mmCIF file of C-alpha atoms in Angstrom:
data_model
loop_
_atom_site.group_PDB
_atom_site.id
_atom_site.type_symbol
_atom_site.label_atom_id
_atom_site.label_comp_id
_atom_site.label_asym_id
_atom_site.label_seq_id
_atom_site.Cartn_x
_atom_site.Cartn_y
_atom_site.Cartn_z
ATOM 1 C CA UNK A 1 0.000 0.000 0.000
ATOM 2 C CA UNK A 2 1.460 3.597 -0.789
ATOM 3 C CA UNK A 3 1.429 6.059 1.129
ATOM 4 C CA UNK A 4 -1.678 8.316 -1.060
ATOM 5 C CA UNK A 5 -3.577 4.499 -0.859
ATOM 6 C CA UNK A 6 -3.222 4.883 3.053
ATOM 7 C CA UNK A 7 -4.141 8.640 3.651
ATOM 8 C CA UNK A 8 -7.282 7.976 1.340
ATOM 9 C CA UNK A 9 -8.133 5.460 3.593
ATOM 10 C CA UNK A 10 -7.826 7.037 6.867
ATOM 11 C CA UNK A 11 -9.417 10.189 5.243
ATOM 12 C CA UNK A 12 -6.418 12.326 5.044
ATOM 13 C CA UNK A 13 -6.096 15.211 1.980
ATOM 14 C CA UNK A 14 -2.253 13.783 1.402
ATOM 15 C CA UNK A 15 0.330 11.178 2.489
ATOM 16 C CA UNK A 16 2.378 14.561 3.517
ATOM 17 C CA UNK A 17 1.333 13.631 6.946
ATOM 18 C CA UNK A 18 1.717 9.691 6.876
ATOM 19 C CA UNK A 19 5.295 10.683 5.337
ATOM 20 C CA UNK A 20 6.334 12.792 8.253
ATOM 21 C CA UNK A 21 5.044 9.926 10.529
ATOM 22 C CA UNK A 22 7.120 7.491 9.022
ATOM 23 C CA UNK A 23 10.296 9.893 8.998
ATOM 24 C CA UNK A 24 10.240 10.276 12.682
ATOM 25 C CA UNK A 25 9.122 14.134 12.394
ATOM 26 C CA UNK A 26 5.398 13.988 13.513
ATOM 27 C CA UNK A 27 3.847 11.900 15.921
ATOM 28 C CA UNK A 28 0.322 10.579 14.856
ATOM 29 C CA UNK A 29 -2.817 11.395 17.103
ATOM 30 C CA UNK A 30 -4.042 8.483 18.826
ATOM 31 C CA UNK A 31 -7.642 8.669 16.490
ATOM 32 C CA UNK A 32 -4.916 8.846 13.657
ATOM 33 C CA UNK A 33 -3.451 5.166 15.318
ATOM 34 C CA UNK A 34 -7.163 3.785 15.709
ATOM 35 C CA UNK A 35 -7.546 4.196 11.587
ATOM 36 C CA UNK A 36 -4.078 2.795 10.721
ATOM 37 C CA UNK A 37 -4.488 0.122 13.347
ATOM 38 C CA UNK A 38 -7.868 -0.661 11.173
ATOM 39 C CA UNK A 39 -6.576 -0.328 7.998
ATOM 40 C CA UNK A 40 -4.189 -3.117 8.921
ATOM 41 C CA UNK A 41 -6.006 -5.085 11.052
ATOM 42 C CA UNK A 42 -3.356 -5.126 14.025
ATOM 43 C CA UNK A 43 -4.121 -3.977 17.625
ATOM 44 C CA UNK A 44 -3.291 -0.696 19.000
ATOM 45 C CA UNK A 45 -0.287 -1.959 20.617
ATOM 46 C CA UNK A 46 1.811 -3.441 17.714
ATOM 47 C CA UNK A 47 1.798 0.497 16.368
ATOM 48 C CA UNK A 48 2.303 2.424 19.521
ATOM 49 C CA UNK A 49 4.739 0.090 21.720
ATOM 50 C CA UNK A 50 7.872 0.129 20.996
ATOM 51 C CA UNK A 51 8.960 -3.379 21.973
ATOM 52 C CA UNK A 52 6.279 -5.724 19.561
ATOM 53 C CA UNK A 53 7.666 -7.475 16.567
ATOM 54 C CA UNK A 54 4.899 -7.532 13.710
ATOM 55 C CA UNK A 55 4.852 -11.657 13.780
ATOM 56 C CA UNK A 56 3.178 -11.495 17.198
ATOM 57 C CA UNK A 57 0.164 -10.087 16.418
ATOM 58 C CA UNK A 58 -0.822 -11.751 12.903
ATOM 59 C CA UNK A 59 -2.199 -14.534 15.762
ATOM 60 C CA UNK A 60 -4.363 -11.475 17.403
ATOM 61 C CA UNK A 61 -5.482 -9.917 14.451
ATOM 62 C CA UNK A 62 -8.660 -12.140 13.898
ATOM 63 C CA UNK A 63 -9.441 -11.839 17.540
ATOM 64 C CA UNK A 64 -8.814 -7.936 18.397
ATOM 65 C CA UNK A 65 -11.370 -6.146 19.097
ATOM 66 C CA UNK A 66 -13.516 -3.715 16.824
ATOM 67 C CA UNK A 67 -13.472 0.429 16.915
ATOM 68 C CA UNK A 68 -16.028 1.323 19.189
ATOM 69 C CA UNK A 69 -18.153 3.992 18.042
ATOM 70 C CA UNK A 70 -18.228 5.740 21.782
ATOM 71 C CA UNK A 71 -16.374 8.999 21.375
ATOM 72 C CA UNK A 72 -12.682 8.194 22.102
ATOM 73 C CA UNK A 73 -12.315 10.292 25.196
ATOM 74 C CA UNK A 74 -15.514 8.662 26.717
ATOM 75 C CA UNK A 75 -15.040 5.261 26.303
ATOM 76 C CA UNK A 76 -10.799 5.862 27.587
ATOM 77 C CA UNK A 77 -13.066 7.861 30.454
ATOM 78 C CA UNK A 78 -14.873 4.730 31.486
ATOM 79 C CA UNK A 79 -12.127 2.317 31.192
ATOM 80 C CA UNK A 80 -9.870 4.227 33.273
ATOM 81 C CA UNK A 81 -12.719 4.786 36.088
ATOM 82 C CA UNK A 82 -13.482 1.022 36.277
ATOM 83 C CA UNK A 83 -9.704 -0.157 36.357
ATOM 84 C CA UNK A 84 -8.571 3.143 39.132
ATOM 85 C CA UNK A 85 -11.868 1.940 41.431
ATOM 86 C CA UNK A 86 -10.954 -1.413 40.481
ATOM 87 C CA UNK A 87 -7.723 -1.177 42.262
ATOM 88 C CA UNK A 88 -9.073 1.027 44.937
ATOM 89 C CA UNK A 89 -7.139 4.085 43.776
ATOM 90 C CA UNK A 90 -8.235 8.089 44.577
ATOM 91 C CA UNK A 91 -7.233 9.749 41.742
ATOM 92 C CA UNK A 92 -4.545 11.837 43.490
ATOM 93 C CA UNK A 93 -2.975 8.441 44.405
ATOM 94 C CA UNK A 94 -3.481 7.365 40.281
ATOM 95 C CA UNK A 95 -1.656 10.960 39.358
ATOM 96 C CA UNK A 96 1.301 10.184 41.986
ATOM 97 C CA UNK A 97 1.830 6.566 40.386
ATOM 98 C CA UNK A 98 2.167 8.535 37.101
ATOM 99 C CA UNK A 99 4.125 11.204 37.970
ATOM 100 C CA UNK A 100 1.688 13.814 37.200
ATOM 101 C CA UNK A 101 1.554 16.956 39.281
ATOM 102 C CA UNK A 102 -2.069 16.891 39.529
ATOM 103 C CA UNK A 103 -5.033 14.737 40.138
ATOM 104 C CA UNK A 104 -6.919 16.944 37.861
ATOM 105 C CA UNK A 105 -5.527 15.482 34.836
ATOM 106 C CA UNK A 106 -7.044 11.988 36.169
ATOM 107 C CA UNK A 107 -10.598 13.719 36.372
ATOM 108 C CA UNK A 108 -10.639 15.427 33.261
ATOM 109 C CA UNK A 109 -9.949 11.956 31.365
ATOM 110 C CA UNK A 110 -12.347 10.110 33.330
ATOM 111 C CA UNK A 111 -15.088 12.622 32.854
ATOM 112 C CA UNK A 112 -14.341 13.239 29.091
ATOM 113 C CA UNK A 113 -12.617 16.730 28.970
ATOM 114 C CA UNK A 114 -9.414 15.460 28.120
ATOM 115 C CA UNK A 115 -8.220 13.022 25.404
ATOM 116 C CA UNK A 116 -5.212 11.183 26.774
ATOM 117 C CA UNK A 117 -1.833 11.418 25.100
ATOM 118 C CA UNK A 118 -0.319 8.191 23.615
ATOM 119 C CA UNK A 119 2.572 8.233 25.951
ATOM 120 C CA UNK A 120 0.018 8.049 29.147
ATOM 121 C CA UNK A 121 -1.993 5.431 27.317
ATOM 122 C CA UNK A 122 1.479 3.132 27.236
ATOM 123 C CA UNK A 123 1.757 3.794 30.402
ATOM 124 C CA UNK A 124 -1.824 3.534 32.141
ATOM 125 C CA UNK A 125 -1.515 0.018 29.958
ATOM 126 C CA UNK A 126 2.117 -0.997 31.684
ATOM 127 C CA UNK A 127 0.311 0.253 35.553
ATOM 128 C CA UNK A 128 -2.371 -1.450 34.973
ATOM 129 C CA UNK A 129 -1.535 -4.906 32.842
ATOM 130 C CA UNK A 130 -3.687 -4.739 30.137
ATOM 131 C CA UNK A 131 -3.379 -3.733 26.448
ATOM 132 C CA UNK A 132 -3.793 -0.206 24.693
ATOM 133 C CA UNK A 133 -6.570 -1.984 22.890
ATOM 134 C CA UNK A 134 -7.946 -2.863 25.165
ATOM 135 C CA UNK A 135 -8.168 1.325 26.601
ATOM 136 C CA UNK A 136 -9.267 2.240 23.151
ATOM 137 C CA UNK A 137 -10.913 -0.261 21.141
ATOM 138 C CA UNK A 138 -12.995 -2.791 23.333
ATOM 139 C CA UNK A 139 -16.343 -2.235 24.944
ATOM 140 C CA UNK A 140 -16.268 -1.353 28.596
ATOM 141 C CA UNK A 141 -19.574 -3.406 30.523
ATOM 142 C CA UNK A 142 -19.544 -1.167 33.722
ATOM 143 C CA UNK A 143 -21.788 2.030 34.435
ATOM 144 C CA UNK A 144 -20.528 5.342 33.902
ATOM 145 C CA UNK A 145 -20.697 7.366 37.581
ATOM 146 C CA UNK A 146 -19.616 10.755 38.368
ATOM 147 C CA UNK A 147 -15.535 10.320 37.591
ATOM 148 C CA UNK A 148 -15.047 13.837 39.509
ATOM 149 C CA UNK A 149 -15.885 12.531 42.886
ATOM 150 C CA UNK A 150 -12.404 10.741 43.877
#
């Protein structure tokens, strides 16, 4: 596939910016890794970790799961709600963990304000064992509650 065959694909005017990806020079936005991770069929993690060698996800590829239609920032809202509560965390403790200076960056995620960058979803994915698929791509079977209670 060339690089005009991808950016038509993805819905972008010209392979200018898939060029600039692939130089090193721009880093893609994680909706931008969502539509190349679909165009190839390969889970989030194979394009955004830095330690995956292609072969080990040809067995995943018939099993990952599909691009939710939830808003991206809602359903990485959820997800991030149920595993924090899950593991009994305030969000000031979650920040800390992460090394942010604030717990206010873990309430405007859960509650939707704030898209996450793709360096904190490797490493909310490395905290808490699971996949960046599975923060952006799966469906999430808990109920949504007020994420800006801690």
């Amino acid at each position: 596939m060339t690089q005009i065959d991808l950016a038509r694909r993805i819905g972008l005017d010209s392979q200018g910016h898939i060029s600039r990806m692939e130089a090193g020079k721009k880093s893609p936005s994680l909706r931008l890794v969502l539509s190349i991770a679909g165009v190839f069929e390969v889970m989030t993690d194979y394009l955004i970790c830095d330690d995956i060698a292609l072969n080990a996800w040809h067995a995943c590829a018939t099993t990952r799961a599909p691009v939710c239609q939830e808003p991206l920032s809602q359903l990485f809202g959820k997800k991030l709600h149920y595993l924090r509560t899950k593991d009994n965390l305030s969000q000031t403790e979650l920040a800390r963990h992460l090394g942010l200076s604030a717990h206010t960056h873990i309430s405007f995620l859960e509650s939707h304000r704030k898209e996450p960058s793709i360096d904190l979803v490797r490493q909310l994915a490395t905290y808490f064992n699971v996949t960046t698929d599975y923060l952006l791509r799966d469906e999430v079977a808990v109920e949504w509650s007020d994420a800006s209670e801690e």
